[in-house]
Each structure stands twice: as C-alpha cells, then as structure tokens.
CSV table of N, CA and C in Angstrom, one decimal:
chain,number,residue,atom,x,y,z
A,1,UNK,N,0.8,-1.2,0.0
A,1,UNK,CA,0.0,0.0,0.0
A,1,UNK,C,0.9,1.2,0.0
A,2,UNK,N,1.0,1.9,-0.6
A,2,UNK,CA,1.6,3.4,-0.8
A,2,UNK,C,0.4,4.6,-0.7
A,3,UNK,N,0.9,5.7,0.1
A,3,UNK,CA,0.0,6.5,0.5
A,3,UNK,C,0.6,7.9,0.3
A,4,UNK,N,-0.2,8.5,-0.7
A,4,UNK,CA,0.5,10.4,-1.3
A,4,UNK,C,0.0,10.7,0.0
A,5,UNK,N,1.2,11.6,-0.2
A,5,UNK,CA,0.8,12.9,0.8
A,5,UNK,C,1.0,14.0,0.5
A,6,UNK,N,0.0,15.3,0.4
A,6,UNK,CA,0.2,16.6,0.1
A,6,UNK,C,0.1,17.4,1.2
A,7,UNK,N,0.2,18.7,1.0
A,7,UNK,CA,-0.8,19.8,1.9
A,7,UNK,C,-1.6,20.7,1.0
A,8,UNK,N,-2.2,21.1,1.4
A,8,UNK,CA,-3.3,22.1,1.1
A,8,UNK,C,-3.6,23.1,1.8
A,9,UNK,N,-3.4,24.3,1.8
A,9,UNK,CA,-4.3,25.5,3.0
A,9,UNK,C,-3.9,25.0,4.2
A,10,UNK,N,-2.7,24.3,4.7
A,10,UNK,CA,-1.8,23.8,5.7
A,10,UNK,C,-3.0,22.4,6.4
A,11,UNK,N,-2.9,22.1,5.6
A,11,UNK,CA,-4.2,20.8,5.7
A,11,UNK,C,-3.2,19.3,5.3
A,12,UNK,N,-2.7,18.7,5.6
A,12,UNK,CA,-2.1,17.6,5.3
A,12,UNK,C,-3.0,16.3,4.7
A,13,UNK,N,-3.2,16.6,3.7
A,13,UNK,CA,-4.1,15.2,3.0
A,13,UNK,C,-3.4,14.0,2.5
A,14,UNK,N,-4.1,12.8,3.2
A,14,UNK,CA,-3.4,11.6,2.8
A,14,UNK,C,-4.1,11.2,1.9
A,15,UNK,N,-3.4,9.8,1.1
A,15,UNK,CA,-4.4,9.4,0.1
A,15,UNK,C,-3.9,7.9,0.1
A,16,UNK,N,-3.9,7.1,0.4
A,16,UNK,CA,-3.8,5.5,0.7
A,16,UNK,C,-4.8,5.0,-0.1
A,17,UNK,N,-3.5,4.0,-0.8
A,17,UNK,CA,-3.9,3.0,-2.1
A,17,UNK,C,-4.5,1.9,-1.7
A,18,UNK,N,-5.3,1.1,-1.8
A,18,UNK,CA,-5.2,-0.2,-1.5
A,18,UNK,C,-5.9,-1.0,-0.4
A,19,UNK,N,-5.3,-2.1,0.6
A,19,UNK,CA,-5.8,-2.6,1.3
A,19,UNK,C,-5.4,-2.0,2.6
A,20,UNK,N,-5.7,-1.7,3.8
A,20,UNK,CA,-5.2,-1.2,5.1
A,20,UNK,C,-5.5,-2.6,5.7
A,21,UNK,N,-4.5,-3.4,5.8
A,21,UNK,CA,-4.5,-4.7,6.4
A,21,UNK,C,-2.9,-5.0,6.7
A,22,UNK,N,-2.7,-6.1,7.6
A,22,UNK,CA,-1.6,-6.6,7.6
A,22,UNK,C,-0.6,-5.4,7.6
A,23,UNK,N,0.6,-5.3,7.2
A,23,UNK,CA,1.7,-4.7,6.8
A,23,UNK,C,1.5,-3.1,6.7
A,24,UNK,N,0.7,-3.3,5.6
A,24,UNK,CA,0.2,-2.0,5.2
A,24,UNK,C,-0.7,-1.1,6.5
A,25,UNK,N,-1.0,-1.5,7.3
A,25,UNK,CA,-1.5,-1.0,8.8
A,25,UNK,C,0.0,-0.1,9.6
A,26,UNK,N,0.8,-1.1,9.4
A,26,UNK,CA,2.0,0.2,10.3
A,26,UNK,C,2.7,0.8,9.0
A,27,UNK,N,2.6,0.9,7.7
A,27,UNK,CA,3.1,2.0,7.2
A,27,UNK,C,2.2,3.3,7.0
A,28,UNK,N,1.0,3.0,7.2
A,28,UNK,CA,0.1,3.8,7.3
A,28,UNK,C,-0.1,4.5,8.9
A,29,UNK,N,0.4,3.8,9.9
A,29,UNK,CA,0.2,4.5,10.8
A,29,UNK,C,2.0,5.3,11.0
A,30,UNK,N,2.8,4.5,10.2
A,30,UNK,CA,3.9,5.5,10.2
A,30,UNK,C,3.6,7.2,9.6
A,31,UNK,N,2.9,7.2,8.2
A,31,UNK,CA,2.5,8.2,7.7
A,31,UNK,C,1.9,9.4,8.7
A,32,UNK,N,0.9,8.4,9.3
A,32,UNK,CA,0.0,9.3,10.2
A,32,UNK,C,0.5,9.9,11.1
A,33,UNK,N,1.7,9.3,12.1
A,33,UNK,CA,2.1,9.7,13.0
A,33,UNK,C,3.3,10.8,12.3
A,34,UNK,N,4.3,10.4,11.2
A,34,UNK,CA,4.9,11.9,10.8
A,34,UNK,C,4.3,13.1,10.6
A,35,UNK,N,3.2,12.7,10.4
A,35,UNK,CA,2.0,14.1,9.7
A,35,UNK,C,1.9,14.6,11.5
A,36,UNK,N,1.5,14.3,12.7
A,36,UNK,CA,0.8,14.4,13.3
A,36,UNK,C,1.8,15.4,14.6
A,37,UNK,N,3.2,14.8,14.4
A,37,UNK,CA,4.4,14.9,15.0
A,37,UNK,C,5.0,16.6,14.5
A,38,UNK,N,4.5,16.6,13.1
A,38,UNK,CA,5.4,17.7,12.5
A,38,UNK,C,4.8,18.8,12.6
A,39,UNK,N,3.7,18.9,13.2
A,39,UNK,CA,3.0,20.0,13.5
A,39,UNK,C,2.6,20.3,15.2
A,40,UNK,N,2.3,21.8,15.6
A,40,UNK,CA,1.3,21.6,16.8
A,40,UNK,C,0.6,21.2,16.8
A,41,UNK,N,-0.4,21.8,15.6
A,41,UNK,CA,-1.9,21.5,15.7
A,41,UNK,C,-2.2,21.0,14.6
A,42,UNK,N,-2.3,19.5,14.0
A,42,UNK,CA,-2.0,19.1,13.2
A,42,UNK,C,-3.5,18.6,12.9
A,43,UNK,N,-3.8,19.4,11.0
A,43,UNK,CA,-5.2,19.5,10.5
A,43,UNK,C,-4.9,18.3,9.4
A,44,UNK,N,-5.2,17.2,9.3
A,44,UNK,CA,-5.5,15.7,8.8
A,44,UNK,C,-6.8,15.0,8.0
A,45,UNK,N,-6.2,15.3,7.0
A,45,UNK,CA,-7.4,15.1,5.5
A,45,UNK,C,-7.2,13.6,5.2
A,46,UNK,N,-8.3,12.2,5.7
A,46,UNK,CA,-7.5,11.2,5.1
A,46,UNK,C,-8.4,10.7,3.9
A,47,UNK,N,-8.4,10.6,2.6
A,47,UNK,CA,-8.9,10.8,1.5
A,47,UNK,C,-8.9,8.9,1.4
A,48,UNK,N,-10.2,8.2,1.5
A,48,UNK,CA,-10.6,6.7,1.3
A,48,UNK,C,-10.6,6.1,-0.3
A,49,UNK,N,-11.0,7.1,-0.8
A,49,UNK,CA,-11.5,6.9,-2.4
A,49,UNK,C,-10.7,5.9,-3.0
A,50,UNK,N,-9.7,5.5,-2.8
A,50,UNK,CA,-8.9,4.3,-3.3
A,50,UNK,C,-8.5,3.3,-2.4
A,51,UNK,N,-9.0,3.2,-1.3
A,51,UNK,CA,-8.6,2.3,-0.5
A,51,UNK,C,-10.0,1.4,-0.4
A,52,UNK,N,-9.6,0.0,-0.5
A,52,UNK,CA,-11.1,-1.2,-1.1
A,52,UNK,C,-10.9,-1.9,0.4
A,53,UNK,N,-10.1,-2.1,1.2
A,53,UNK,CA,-10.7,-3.2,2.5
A,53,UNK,C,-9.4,-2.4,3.8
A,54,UNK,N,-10.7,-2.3,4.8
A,54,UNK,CA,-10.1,-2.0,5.8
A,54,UNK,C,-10.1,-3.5,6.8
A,55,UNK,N,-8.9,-3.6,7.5
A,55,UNK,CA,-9.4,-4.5,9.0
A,55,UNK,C,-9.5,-4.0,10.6
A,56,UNK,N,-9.4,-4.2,11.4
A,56,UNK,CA,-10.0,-3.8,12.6
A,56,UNK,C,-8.7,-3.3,12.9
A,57,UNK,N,-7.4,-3.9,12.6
A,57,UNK,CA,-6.2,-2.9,13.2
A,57,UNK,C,-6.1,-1.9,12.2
A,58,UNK,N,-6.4,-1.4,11.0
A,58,UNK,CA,-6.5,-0.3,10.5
A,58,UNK,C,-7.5,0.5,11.1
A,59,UNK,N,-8.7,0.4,11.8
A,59,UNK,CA,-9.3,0.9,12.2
A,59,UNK,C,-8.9,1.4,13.9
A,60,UNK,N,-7.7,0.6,14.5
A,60,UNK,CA,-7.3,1.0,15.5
A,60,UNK,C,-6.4,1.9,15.5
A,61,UNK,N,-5.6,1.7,13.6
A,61,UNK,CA,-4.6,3.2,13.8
A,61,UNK,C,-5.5,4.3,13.8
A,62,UNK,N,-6.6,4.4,13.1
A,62,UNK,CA,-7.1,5.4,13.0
A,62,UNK,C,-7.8,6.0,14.2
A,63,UNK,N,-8.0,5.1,15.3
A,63,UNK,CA,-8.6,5.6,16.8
A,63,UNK,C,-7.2,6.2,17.3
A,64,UNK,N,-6.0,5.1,17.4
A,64,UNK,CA,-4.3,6.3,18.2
A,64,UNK,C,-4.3,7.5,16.8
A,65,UNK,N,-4.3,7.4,16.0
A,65,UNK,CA,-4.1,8.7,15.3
A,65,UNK,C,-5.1,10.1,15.9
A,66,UNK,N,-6.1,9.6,16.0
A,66,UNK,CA,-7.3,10.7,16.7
A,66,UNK,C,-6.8,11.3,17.9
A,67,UNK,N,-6.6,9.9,18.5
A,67,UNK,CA,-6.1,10.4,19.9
A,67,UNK,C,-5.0,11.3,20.4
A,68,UNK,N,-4.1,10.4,19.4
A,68,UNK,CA,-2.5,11.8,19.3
A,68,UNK,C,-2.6,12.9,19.0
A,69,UNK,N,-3.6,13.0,17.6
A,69,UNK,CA,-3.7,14.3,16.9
A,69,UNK,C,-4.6,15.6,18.1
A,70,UNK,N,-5.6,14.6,19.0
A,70,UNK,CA,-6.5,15.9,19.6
A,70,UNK,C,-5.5,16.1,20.7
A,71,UNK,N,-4.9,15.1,20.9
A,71,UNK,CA,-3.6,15.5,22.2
A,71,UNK,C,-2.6,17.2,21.9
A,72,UNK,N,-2.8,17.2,20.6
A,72,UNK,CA,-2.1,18.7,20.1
A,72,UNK,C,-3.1,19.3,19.5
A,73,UNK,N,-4.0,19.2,20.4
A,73,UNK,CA,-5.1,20.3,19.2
A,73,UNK,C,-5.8,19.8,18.1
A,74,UNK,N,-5.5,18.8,17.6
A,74,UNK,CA,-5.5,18.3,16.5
A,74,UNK,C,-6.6,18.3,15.7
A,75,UNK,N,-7.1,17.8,14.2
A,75,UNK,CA,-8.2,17.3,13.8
A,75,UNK,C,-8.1,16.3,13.0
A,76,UNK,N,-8.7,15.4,12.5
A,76,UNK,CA,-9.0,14.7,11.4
A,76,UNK,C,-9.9,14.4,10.9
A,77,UNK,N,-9.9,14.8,9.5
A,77,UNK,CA,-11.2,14.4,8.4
A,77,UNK,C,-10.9,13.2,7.6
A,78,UNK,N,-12.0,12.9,7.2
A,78,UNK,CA,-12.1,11.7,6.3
A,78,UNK,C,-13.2,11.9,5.0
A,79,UNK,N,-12.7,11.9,4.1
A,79,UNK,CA,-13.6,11.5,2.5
A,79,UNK,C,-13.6,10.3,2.1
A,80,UNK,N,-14.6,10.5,0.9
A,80,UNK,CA,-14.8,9.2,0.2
A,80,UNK,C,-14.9,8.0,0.6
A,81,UNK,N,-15.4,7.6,2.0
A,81,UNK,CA,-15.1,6.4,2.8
A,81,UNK,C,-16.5,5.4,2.4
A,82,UNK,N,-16.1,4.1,1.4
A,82,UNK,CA,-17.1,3.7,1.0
A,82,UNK,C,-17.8,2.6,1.9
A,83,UNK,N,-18.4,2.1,1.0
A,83,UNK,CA,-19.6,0.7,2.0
A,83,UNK,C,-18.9,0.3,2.9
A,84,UNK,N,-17.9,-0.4,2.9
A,84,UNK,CA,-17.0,-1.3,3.8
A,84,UNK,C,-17.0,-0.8,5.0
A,85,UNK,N,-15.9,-0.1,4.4
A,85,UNK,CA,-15.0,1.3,5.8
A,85,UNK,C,-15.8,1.3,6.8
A,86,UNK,N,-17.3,2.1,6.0
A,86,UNK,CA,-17.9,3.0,6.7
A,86,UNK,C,-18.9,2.2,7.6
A,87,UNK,N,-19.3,0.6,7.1
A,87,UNK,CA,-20.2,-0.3,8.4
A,87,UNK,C,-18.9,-1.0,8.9
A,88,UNK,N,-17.4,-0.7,9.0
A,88,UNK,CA,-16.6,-1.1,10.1
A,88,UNK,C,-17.0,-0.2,11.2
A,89,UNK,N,-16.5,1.1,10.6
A,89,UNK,CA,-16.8,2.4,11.5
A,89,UNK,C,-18.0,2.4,12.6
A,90,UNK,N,-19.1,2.1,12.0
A,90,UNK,CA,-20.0,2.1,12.4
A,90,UNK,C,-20.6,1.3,13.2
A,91,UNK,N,-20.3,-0.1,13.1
A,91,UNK,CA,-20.3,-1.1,13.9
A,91,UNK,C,-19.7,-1.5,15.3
A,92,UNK,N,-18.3,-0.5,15.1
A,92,UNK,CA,-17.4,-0.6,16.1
A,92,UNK,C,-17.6,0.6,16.8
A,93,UNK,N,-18.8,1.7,16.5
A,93,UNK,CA,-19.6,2.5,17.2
A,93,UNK,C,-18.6,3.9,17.5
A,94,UNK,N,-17.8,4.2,16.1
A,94,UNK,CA,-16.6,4.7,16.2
A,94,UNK,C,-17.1,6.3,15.4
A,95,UNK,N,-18.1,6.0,14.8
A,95,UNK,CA,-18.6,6.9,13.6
A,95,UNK,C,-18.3,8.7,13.8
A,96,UNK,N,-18.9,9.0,15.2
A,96,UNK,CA,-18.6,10.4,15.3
A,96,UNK,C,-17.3,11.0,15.9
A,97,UNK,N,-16.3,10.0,16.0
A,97,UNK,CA,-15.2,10.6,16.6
A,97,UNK,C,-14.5,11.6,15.1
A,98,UNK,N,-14.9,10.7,14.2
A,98,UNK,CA,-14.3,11.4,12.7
A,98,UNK,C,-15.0,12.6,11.9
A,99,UNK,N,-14.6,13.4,12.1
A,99,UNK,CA,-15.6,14.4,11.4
A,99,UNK,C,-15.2,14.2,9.8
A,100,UNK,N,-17.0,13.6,9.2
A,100,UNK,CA,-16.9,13.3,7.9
A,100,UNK,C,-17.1,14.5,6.9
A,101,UNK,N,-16.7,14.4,5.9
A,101,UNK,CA,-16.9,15.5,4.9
A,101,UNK,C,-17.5,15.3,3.4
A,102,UNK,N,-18.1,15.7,2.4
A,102,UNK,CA,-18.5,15.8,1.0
A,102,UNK,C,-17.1,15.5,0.4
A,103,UNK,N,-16.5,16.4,0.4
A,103,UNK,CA,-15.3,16.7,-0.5
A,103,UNK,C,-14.0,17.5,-0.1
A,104,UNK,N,-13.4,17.3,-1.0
A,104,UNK,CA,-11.7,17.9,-0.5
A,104,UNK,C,-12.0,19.5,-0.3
A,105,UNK,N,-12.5,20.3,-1.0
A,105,UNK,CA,-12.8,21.5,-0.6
A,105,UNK,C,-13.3,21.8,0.9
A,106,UNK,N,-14.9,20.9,1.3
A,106,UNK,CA,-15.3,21.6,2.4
A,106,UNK,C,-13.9,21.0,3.3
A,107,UNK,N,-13.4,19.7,3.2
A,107,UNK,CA,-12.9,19.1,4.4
A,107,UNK,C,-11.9,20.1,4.8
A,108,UNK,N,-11.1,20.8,3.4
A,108,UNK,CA,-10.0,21.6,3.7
A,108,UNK,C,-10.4,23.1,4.0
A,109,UNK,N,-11.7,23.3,3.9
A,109,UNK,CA,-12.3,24.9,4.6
A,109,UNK,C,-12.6,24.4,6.4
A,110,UNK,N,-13.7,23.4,6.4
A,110,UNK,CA,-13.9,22.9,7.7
A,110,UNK,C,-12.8,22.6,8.4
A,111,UNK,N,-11.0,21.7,7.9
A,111,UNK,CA,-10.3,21.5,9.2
A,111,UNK,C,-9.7,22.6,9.3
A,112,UNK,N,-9.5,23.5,8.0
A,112,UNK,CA,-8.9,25.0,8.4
A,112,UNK,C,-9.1,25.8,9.6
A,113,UNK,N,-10.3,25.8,9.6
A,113,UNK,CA,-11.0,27.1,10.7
A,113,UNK,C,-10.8,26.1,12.1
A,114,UNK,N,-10.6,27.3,13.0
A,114,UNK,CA,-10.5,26.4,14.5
A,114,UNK,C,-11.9,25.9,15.1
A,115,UNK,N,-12.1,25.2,15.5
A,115,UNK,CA,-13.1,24.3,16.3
A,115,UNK,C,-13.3,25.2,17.6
C-alpha cells in the first residue's frame, strides 16, 4: 500500500492506495504519525476513495491517530469512505469521533477554521 501525501491551506491530505490490512497497517500508521508529529496543531485530511478493504487494526490506527492528533489540538477528516469502511466504523460505534466530509474542498475549509 503506498499513501500520497500533500498539503493544502496547511491541511495535510493523505491518500492510501489499496488494502489497510496486515503490513500495510504500520506504514500507514507511520505516515499518520509523521504528519501528526510535525505539527502543533496538526489539521488531517484522510482521502478513502482508493482504499477497497479495511481490517480492525486499520481501524485501530485510525482511533491512536485521533487520539495523538487531539492530544495537540488536532483534527482529522475523512472523504470518500465507501460501503466497507464506513459499516466497520460504524459497527465498532466509532462513527462520530471522525468528522466526515463531502469533498476535499469543504474538508480543507472545515479542518482550516479552529473548532
């Protein structure tokens, strides 16, 4: 799994290819955690639209990613999170910790402005 990373309007957007399983779970939570580290207040766009199967420890980096990130202020958004993802998320009763978004625009107007 290989995962771009840009910025935007100081907005750090990820974009992870693939499966978030196995292996691909700690290089994704390596990503997350440089993004999260290199900032105070570190604003976290994670873009799903190409990623097809999550597992339950992908879904656990993404609960320490929250956690670290609000530990500095933090935020994280999520797009494009399709069928799968989104009844993992949901199941495991996880749904509103992530503030969901339409699109790369609002996500990167909405993590801009302070909370």
């Amino acid at each position: 799994m290989a995962t771009t990373i840009r910025q935007k309007d100081g907005v750090a957007i990820l974009e992870p290819n693939g499966k978030i399983m196995g292996s691909s779970v700690s290089e994704l939570r390596d990503v997350i955690t440089s993004q999260i580290d290199a900032s105070d207040a570190p604003r976290i766009l994670i873009n799903f639209e190409r990623v097809t199967m999550m597992d339950s420890s992908g879904l656990g980096t993404l609960m320490g990613a929250h956690v670290a990130a609000t530990r500095k202020n933090g935020r994280i958004g999520v797009i494009h999170v399709g069928k799968n993802i989104k009844n993992l998320i949901v199941r495991s009763r996880l749904v509103s910790i992530f503030e969901h978004f339409e699109n790369e625009d609002e996500a990167v107007s909405g993590l801009s402005n302070e909370s």
